[in-house]
mmCIF file of N, CA and C in Angstrom:
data_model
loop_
_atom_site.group_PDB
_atom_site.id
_atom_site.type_symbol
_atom_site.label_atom_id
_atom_site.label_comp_id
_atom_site.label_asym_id
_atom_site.label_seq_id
_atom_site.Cartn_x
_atom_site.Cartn_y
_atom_site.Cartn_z
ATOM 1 N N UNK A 1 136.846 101.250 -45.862
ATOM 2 C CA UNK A 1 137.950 101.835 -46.607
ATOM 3 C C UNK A 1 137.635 103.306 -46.871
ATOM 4 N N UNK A 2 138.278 104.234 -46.784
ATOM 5 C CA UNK A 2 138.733 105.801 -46.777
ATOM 6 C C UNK A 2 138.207 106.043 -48.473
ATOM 7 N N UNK A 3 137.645 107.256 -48.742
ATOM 8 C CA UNK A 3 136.955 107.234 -49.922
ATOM 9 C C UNK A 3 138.401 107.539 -51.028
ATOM 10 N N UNK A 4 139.690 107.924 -50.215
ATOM 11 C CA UNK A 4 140.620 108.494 -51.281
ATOM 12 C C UNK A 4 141.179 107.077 -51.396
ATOM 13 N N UNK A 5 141.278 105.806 -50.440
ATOM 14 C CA UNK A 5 141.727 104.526 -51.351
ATOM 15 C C UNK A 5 140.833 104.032 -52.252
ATOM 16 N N UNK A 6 139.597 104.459 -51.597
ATOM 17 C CA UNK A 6 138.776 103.367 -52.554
ATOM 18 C C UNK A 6 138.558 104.062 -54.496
ATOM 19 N N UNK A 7 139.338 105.450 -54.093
ATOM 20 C CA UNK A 7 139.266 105.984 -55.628
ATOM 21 C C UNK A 7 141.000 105.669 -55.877
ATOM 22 N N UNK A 8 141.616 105.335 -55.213
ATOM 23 C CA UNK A 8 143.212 104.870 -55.252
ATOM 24 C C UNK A 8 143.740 106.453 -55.661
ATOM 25 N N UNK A 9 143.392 107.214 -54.719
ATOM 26 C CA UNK A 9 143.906 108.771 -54.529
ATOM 27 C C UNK A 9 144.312 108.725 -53.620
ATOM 28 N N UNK A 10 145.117 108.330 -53.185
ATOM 29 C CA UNK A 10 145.657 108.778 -51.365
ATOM 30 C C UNK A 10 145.941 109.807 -50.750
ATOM 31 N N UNK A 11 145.859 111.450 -52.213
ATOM 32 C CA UNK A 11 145.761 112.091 -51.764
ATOM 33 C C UNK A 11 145.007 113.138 -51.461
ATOM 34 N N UNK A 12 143.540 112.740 -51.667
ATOM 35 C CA UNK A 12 142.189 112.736 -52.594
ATOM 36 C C UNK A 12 142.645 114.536 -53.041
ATOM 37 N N UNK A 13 143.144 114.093 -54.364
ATOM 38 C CA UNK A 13 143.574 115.281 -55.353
ATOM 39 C C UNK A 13 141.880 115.433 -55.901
ATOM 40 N N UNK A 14 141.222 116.976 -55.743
ATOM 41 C CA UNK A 14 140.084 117.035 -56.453
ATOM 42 C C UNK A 14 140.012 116.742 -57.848
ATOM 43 N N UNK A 15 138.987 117.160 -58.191
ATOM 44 C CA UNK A 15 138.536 116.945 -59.749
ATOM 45 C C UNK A 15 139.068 118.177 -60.026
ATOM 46 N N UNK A 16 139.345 118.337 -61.535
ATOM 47 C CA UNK A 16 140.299 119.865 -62.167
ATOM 48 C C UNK A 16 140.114 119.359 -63.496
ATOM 49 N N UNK A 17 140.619 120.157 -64.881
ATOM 50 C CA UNK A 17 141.092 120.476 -65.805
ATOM 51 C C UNK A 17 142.518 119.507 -66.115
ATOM 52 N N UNK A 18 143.258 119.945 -65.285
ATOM 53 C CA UNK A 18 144.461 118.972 -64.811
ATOM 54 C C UNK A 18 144.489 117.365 -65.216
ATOM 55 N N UNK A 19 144.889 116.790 -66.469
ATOM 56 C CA UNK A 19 145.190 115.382 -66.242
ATOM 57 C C UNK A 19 146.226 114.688 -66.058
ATOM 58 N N UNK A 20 146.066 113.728 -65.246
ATOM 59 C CA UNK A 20 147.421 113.052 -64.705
ATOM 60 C C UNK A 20 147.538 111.525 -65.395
ATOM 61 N N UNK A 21 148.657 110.899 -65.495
ATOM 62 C CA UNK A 21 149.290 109.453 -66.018
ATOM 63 C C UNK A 21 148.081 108.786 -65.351
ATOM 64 N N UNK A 22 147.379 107.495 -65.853
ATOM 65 C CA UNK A 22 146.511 106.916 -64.579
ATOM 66 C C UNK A 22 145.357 107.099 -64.088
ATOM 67 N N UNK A 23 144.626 107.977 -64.714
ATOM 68 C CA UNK A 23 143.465 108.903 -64.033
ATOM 69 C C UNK A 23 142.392 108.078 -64.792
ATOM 70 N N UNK A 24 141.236 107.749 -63.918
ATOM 71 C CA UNK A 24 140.443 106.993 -64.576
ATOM 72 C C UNK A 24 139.060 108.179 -65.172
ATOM 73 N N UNK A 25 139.011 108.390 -66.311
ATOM 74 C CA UNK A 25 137.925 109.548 -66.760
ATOM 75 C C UNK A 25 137.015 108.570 -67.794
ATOM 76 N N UNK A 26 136.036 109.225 -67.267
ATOM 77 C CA UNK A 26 135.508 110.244 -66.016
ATOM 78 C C UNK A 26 135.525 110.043 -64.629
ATOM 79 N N UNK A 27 135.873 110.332 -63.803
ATOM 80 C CA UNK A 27 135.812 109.883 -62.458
ATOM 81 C C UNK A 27 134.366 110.084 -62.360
ATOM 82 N N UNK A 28 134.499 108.732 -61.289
ATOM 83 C CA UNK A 28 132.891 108.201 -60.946
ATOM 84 C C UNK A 28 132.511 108.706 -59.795
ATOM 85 N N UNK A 29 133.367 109.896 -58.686
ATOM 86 C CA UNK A 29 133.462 110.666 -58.035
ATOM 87 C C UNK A 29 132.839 111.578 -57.792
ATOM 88 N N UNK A 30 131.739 112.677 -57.728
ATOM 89 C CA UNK A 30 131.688 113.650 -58.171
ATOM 90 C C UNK A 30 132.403 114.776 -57.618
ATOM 91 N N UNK A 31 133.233 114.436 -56.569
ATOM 92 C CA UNK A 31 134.716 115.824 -56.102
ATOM 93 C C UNK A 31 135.923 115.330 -56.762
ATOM 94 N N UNK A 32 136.644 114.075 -56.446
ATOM 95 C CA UNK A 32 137.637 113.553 -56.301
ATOM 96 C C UNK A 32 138.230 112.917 -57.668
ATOM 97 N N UNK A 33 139.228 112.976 -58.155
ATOM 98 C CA UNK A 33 139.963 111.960 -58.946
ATOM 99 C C UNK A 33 140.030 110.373 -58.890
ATOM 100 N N UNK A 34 139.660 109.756 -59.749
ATOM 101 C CA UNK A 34 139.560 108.530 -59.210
ATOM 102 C C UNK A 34 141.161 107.762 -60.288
ATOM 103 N N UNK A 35 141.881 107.022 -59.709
ATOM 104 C CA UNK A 35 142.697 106.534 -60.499
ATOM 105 C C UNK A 35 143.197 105.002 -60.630
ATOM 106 N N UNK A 36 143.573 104.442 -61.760
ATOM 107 C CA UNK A 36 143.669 103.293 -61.816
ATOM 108 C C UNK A 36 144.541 102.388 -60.653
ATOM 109 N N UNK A 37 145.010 102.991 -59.937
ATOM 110 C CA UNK A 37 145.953 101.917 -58.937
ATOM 111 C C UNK A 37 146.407 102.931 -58.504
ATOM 112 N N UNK A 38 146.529 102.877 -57.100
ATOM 113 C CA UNK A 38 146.975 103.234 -55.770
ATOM 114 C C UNK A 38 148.382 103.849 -56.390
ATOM 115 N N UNK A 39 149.571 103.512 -57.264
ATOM 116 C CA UNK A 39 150.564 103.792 -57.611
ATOM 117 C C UNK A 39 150.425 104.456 -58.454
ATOM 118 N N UNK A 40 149.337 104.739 -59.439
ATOM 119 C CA UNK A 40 149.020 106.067 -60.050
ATOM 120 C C UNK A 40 148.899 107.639 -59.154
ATOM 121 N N UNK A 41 147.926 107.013 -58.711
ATOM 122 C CA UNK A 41 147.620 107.993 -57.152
ATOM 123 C C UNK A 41 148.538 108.482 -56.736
ATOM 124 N N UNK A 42 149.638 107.525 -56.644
ATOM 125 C CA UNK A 42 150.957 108.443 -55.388
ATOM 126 C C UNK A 42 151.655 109.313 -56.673
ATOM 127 N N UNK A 43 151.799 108.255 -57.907
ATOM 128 C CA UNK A 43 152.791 109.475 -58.887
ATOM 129 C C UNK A 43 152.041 110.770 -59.269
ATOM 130 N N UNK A 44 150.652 110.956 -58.812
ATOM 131 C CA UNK A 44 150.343 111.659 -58.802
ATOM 132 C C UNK A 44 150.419 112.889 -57.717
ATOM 133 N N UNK A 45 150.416 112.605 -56.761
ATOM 134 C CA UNK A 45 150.779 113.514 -55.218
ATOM 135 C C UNK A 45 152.640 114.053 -55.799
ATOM 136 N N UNK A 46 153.145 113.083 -56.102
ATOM 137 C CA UNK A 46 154.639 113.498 -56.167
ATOM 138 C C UNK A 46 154.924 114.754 -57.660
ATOM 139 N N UNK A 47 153.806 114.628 -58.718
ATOM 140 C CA UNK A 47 153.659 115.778 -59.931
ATOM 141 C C UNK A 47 153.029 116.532 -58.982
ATOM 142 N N UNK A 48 151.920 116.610 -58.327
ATOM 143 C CA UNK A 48 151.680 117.968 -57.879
ATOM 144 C C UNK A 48 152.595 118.642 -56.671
ATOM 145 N N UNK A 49 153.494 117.698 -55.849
ATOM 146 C CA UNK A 49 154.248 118.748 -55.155
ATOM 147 C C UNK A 49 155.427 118.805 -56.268
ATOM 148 N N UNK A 50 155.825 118.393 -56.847
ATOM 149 C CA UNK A 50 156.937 119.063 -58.197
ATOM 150 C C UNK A 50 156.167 120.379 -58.818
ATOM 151 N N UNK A 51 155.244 120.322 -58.751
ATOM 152 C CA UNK A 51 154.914 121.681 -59.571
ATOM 153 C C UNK A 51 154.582 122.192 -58.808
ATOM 154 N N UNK A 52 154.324 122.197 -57.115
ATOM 155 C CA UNK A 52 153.826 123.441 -56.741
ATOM 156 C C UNK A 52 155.815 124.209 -56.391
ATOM 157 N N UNK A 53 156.904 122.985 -56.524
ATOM 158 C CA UNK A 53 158.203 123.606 -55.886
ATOM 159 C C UNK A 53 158.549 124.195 -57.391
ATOM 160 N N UNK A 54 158.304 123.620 -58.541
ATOM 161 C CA UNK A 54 158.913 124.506 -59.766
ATOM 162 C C UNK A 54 158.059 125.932 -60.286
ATOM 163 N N UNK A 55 156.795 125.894 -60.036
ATOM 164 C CA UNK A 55 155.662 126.420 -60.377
ATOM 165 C C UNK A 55 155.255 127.792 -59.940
ATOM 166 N N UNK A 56 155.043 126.955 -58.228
ATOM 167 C CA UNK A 56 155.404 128.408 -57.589
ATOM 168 C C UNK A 56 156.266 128.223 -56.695
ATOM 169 N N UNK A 57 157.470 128.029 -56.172
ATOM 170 C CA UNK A 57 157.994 128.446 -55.554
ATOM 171 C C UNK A 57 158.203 127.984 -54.072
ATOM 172 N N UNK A 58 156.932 126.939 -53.741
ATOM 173 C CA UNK A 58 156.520 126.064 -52.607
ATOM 174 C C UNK A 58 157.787 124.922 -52.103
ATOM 175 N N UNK A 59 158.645 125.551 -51.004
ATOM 176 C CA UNK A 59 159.549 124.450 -50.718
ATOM 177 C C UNK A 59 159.799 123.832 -49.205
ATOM 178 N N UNK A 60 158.588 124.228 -48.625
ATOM 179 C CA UNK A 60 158.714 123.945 -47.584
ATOM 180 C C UNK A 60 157.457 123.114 -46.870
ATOM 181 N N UNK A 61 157.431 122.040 -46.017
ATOM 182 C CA UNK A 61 155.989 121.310 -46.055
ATOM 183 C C UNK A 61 155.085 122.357 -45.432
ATOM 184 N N UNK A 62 155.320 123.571 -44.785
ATOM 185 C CA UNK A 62 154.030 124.675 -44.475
ATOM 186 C C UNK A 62 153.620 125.190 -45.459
ATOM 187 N N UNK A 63 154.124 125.584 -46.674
ATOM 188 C CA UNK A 63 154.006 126.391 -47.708
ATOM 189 C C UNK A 63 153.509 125.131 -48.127
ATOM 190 N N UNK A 64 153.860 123.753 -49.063
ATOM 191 C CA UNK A 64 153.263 122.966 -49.655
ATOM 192 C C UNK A 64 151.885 122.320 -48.849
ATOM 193 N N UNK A 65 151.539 122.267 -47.650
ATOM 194 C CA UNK A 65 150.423 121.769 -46.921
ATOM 195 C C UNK A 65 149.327 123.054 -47.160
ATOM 196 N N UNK A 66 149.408 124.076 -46.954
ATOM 197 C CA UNK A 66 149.112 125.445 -47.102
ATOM 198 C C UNK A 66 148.206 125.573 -48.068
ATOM 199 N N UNK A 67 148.954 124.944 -49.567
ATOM 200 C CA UNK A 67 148.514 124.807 -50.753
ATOM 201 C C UNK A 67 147.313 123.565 -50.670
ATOM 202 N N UNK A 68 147.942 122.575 -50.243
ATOM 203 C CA UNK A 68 146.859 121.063 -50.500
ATOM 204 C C UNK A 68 145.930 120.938 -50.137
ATOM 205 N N UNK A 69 146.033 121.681 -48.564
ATOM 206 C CA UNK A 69 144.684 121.703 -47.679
ATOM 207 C C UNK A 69 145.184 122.997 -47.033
ATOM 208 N N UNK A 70 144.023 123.776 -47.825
ATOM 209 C CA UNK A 70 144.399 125.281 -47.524
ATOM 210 C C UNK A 70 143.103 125.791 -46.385
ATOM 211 N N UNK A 71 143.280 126.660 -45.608
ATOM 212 C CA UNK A 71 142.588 126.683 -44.475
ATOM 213 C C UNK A 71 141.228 127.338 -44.546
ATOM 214 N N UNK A 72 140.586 127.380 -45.664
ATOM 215 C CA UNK A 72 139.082 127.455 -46.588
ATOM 216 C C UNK A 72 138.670 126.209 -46.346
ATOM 217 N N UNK A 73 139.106 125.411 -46.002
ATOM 218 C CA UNK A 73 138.798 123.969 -46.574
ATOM 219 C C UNK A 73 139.024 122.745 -45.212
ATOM 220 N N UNK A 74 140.369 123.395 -44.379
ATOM 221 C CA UNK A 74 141.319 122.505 -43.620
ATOM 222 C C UNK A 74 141.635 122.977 -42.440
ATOM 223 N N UNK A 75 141.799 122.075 -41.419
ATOM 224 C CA UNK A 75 142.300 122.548 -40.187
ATOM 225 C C UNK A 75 143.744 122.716 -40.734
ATOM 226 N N UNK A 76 144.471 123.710 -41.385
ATOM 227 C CA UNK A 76 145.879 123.360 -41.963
ATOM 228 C C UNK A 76 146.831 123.164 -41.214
ATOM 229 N N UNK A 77 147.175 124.019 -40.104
ATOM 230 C CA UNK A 77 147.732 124.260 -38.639
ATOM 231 C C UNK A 77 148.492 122.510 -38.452
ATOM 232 N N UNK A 78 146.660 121.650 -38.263
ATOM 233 C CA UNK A 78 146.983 120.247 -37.459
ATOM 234 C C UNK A 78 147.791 119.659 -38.832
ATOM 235 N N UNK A 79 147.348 119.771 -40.016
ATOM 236 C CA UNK A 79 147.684 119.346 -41.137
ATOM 237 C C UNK A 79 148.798 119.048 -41.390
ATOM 238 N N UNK A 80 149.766 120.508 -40.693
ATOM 239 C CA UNK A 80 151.313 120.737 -40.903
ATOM 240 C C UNK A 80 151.488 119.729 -39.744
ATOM 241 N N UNK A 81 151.352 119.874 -38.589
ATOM 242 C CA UNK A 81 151.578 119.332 -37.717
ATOM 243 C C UNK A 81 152.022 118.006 -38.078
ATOM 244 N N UNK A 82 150.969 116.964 -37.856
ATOM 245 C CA UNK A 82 150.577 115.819 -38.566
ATOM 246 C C UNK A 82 151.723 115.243 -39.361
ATOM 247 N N UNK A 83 151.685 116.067 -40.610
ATOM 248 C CA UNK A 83 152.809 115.631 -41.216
ATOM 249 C C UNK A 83 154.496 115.923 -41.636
ATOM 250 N N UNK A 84 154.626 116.767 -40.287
ATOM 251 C CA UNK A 84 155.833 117.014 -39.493
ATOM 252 C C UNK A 84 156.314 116.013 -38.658
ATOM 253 N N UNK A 85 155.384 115.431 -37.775
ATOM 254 C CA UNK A 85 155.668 114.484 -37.088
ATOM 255 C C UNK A 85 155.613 113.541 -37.449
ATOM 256 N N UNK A 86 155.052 113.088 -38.651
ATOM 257 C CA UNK A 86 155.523 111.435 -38.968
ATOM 258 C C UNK A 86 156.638 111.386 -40.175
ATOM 259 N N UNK A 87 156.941 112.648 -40.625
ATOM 260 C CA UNK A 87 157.785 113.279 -41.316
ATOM 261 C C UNK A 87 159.386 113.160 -40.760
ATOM 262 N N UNK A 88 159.233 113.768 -40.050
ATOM 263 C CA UNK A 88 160.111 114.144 -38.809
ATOM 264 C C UNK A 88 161.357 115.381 -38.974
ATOM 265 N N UNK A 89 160.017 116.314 -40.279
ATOM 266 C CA UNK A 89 160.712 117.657 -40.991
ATOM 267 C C UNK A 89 160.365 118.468 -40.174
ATOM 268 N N UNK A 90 160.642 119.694 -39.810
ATOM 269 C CA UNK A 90 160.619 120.798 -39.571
ATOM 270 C C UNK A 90 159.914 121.432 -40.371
ATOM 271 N N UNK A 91 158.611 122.441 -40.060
ATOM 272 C CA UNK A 91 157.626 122.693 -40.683
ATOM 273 C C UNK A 91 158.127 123.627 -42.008
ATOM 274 N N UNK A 92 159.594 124.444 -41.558
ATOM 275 C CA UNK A 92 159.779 124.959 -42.662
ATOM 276 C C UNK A 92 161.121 124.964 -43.189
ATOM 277 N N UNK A 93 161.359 123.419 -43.001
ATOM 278 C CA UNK A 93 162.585 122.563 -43.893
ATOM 279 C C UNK A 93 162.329 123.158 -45.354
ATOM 280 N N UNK A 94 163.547 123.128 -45.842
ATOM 281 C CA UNK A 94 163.318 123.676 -47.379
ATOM 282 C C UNK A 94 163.471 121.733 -48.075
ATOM 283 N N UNK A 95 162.526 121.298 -48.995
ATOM 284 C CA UNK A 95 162.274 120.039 -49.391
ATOM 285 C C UNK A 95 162.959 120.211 -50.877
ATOM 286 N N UNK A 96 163.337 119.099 -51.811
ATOM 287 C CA UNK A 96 163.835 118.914 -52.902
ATOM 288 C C UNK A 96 162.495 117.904 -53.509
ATOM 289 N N UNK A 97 162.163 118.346 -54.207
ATOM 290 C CA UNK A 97 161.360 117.109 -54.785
ATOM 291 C C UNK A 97 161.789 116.282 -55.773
ATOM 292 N N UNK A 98 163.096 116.243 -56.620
ATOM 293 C CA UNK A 98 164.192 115.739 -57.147
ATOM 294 C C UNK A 98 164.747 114.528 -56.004
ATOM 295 N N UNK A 99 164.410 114.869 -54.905
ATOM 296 C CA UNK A 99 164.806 113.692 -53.458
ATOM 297 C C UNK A 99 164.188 112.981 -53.287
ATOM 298 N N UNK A 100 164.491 111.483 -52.984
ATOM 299 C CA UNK A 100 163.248 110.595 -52.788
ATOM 300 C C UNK A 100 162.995 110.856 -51.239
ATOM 301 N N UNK A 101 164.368 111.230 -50.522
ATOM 302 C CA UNK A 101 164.358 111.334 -49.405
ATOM 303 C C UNK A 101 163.229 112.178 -48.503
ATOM 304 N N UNK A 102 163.123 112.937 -49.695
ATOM 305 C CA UNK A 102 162.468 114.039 -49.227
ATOM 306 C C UNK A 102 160.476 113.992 -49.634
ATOM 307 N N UNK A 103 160.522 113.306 -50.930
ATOM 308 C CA UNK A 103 159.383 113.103 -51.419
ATOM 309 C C UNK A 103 158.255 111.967 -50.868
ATOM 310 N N UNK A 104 159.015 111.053 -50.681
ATOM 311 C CA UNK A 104 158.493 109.979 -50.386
ATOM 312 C C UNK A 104 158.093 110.019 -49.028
ATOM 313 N N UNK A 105 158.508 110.449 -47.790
ATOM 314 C CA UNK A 105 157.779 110.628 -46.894
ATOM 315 C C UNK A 105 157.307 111.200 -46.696
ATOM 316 N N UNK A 106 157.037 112.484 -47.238
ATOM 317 C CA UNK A 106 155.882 113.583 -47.781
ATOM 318 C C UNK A 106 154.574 113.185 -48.046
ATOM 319 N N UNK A 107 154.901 111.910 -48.945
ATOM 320 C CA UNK A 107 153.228 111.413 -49.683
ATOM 321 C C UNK A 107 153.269 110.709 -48.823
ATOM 322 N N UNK A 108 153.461 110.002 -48.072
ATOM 323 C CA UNK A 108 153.213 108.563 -47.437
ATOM 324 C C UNK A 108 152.504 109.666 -46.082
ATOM 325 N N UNK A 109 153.080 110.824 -45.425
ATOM 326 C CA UNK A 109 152.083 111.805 -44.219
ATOM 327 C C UNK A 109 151.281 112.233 -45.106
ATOM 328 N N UNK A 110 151.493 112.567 -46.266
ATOM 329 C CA UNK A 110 149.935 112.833 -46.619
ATOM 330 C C UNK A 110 148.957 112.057 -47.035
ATOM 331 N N UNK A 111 149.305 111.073 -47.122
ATOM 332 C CA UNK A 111 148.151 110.307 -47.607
ATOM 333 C C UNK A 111 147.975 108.960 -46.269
ATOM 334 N N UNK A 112 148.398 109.422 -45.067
ATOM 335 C CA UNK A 112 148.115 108.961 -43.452
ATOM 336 C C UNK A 112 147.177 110.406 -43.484
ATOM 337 N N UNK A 113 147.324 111.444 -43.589
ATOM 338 C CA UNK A 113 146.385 112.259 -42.799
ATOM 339 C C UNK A 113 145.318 112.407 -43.545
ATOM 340 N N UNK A 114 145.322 112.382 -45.238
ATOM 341 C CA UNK A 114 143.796 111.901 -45.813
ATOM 342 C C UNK A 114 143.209 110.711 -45.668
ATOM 343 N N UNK A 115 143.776 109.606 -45.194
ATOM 344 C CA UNK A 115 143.204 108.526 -45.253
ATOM 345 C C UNK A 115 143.077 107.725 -43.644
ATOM 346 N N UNK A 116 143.849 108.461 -42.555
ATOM 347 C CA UNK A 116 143.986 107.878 -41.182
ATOM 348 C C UNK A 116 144.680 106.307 -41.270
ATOM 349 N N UNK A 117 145.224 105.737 -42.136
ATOM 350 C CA UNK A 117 146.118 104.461 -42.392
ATOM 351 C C UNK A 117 147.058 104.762 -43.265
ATOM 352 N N UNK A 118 148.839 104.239 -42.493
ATOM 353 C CA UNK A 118 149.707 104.390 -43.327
ATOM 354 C C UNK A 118 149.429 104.395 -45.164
ATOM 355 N N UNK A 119 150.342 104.201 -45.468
ATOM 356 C CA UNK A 119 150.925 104.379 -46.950
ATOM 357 C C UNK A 119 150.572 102.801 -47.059
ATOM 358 N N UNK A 120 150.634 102.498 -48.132
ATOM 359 C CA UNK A 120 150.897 101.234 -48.893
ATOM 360 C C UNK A 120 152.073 101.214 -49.922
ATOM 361 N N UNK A 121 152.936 100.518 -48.941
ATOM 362 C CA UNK A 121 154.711 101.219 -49.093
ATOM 363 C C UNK A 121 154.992 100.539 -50.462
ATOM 364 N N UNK A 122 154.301 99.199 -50.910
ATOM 365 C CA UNK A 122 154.433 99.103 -52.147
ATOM 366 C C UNK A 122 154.438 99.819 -53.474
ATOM 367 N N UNK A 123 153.040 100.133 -53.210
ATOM 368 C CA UNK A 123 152.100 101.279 -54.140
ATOM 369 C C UNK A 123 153.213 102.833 -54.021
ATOM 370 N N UNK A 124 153.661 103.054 -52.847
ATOM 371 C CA UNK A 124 153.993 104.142 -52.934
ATOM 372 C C UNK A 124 155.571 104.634 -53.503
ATOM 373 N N UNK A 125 156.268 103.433 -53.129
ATOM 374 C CA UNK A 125 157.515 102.961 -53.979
ATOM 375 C C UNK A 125 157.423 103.287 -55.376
ATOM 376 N N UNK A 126 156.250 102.619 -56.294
ATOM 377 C CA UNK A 126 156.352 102.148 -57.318
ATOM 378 C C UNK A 126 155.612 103.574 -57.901
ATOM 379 N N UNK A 127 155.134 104.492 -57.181
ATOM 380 C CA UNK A 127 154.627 105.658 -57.447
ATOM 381 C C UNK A 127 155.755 106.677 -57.692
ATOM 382 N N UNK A 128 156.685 106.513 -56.748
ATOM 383 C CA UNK A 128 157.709 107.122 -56.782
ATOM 384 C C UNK A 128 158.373 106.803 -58.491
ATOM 385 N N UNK A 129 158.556 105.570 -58.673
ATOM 386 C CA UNK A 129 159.500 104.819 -59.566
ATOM 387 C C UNK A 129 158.546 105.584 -61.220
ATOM 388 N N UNK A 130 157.190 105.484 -60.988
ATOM 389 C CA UNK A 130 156.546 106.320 -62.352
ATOM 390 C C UNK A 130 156.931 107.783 -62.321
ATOM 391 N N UNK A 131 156.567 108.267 -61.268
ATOM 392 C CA UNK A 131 157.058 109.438 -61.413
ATOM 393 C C UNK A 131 158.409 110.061 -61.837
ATOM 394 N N UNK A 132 159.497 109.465 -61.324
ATOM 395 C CA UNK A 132 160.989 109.714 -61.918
ATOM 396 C C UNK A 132 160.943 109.378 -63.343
ATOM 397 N N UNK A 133 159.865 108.299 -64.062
ATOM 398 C CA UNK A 133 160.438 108.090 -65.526
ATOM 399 C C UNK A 133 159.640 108.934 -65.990
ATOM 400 N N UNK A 134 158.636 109.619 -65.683
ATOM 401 C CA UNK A 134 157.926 110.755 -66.719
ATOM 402 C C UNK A 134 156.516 109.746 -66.491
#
């Protein structure tokens, strides 16, 4: 198992200042967030692309991939790629994160290209469903 399921991060969001709904602290991690259920995890991927589109300004999956796995760190290039094509967005589609349409297959390529295995469409549903109530 992929170290971002086995911390139920699918999108292995680092360690930060930053706390999210779900977050198991201290993470037993020493990079990564570790969180109580896989559906914490995703409502978590879906607050950080909401704030990178209200925050700064990020509305497109090149500009939001750019940010997640920034090219200090990332092959970002394949990154976009990647999750263009299982996306099936255009690298610089303008995204709504208010959309499930738009959100939900966002996290589900990103957390295939951190983890090399689909989504866990349950978990990621119900990630969605925390995230819309706050």
């Amino acid at each position: 198992m992929s170290r971002g399921l086995s911390n139920c991060n699918p999108g292995n969001i680092r360690r930060s200042a930053t706390r999210f709904q779900g977050e198991v602290r201290p993470s037993r991690d020493p990079a990564f967030k570790q969180f109580s259920s896989l559906a914490w995890g995703y409502r978590a991927i879906f607050v950080l692309l909401n704030t990178y589109w209200r925050k700064y300004g990020l509305r497109t999956p090149r500009e939001v991939i750019t940010r997640w796995a920034p090219p200090s760190e990332n092959h970002t290039e394949n990154y976009i790629c990647a999750v263009c094509a299982r996306t099936g967005f255009a690298p610089d589609q303008v995204l709504d994160t208010g959309r499930k349409e738009d959100m939900v297959p966002l996290a589900a390529a990103i957390s295939w290209v951190e983890n090399g295995v689909a989504a866990d469409e349950k978990a990621l549903q119900a990630g969605w469903v925390l995230f819309t109530r706050g």
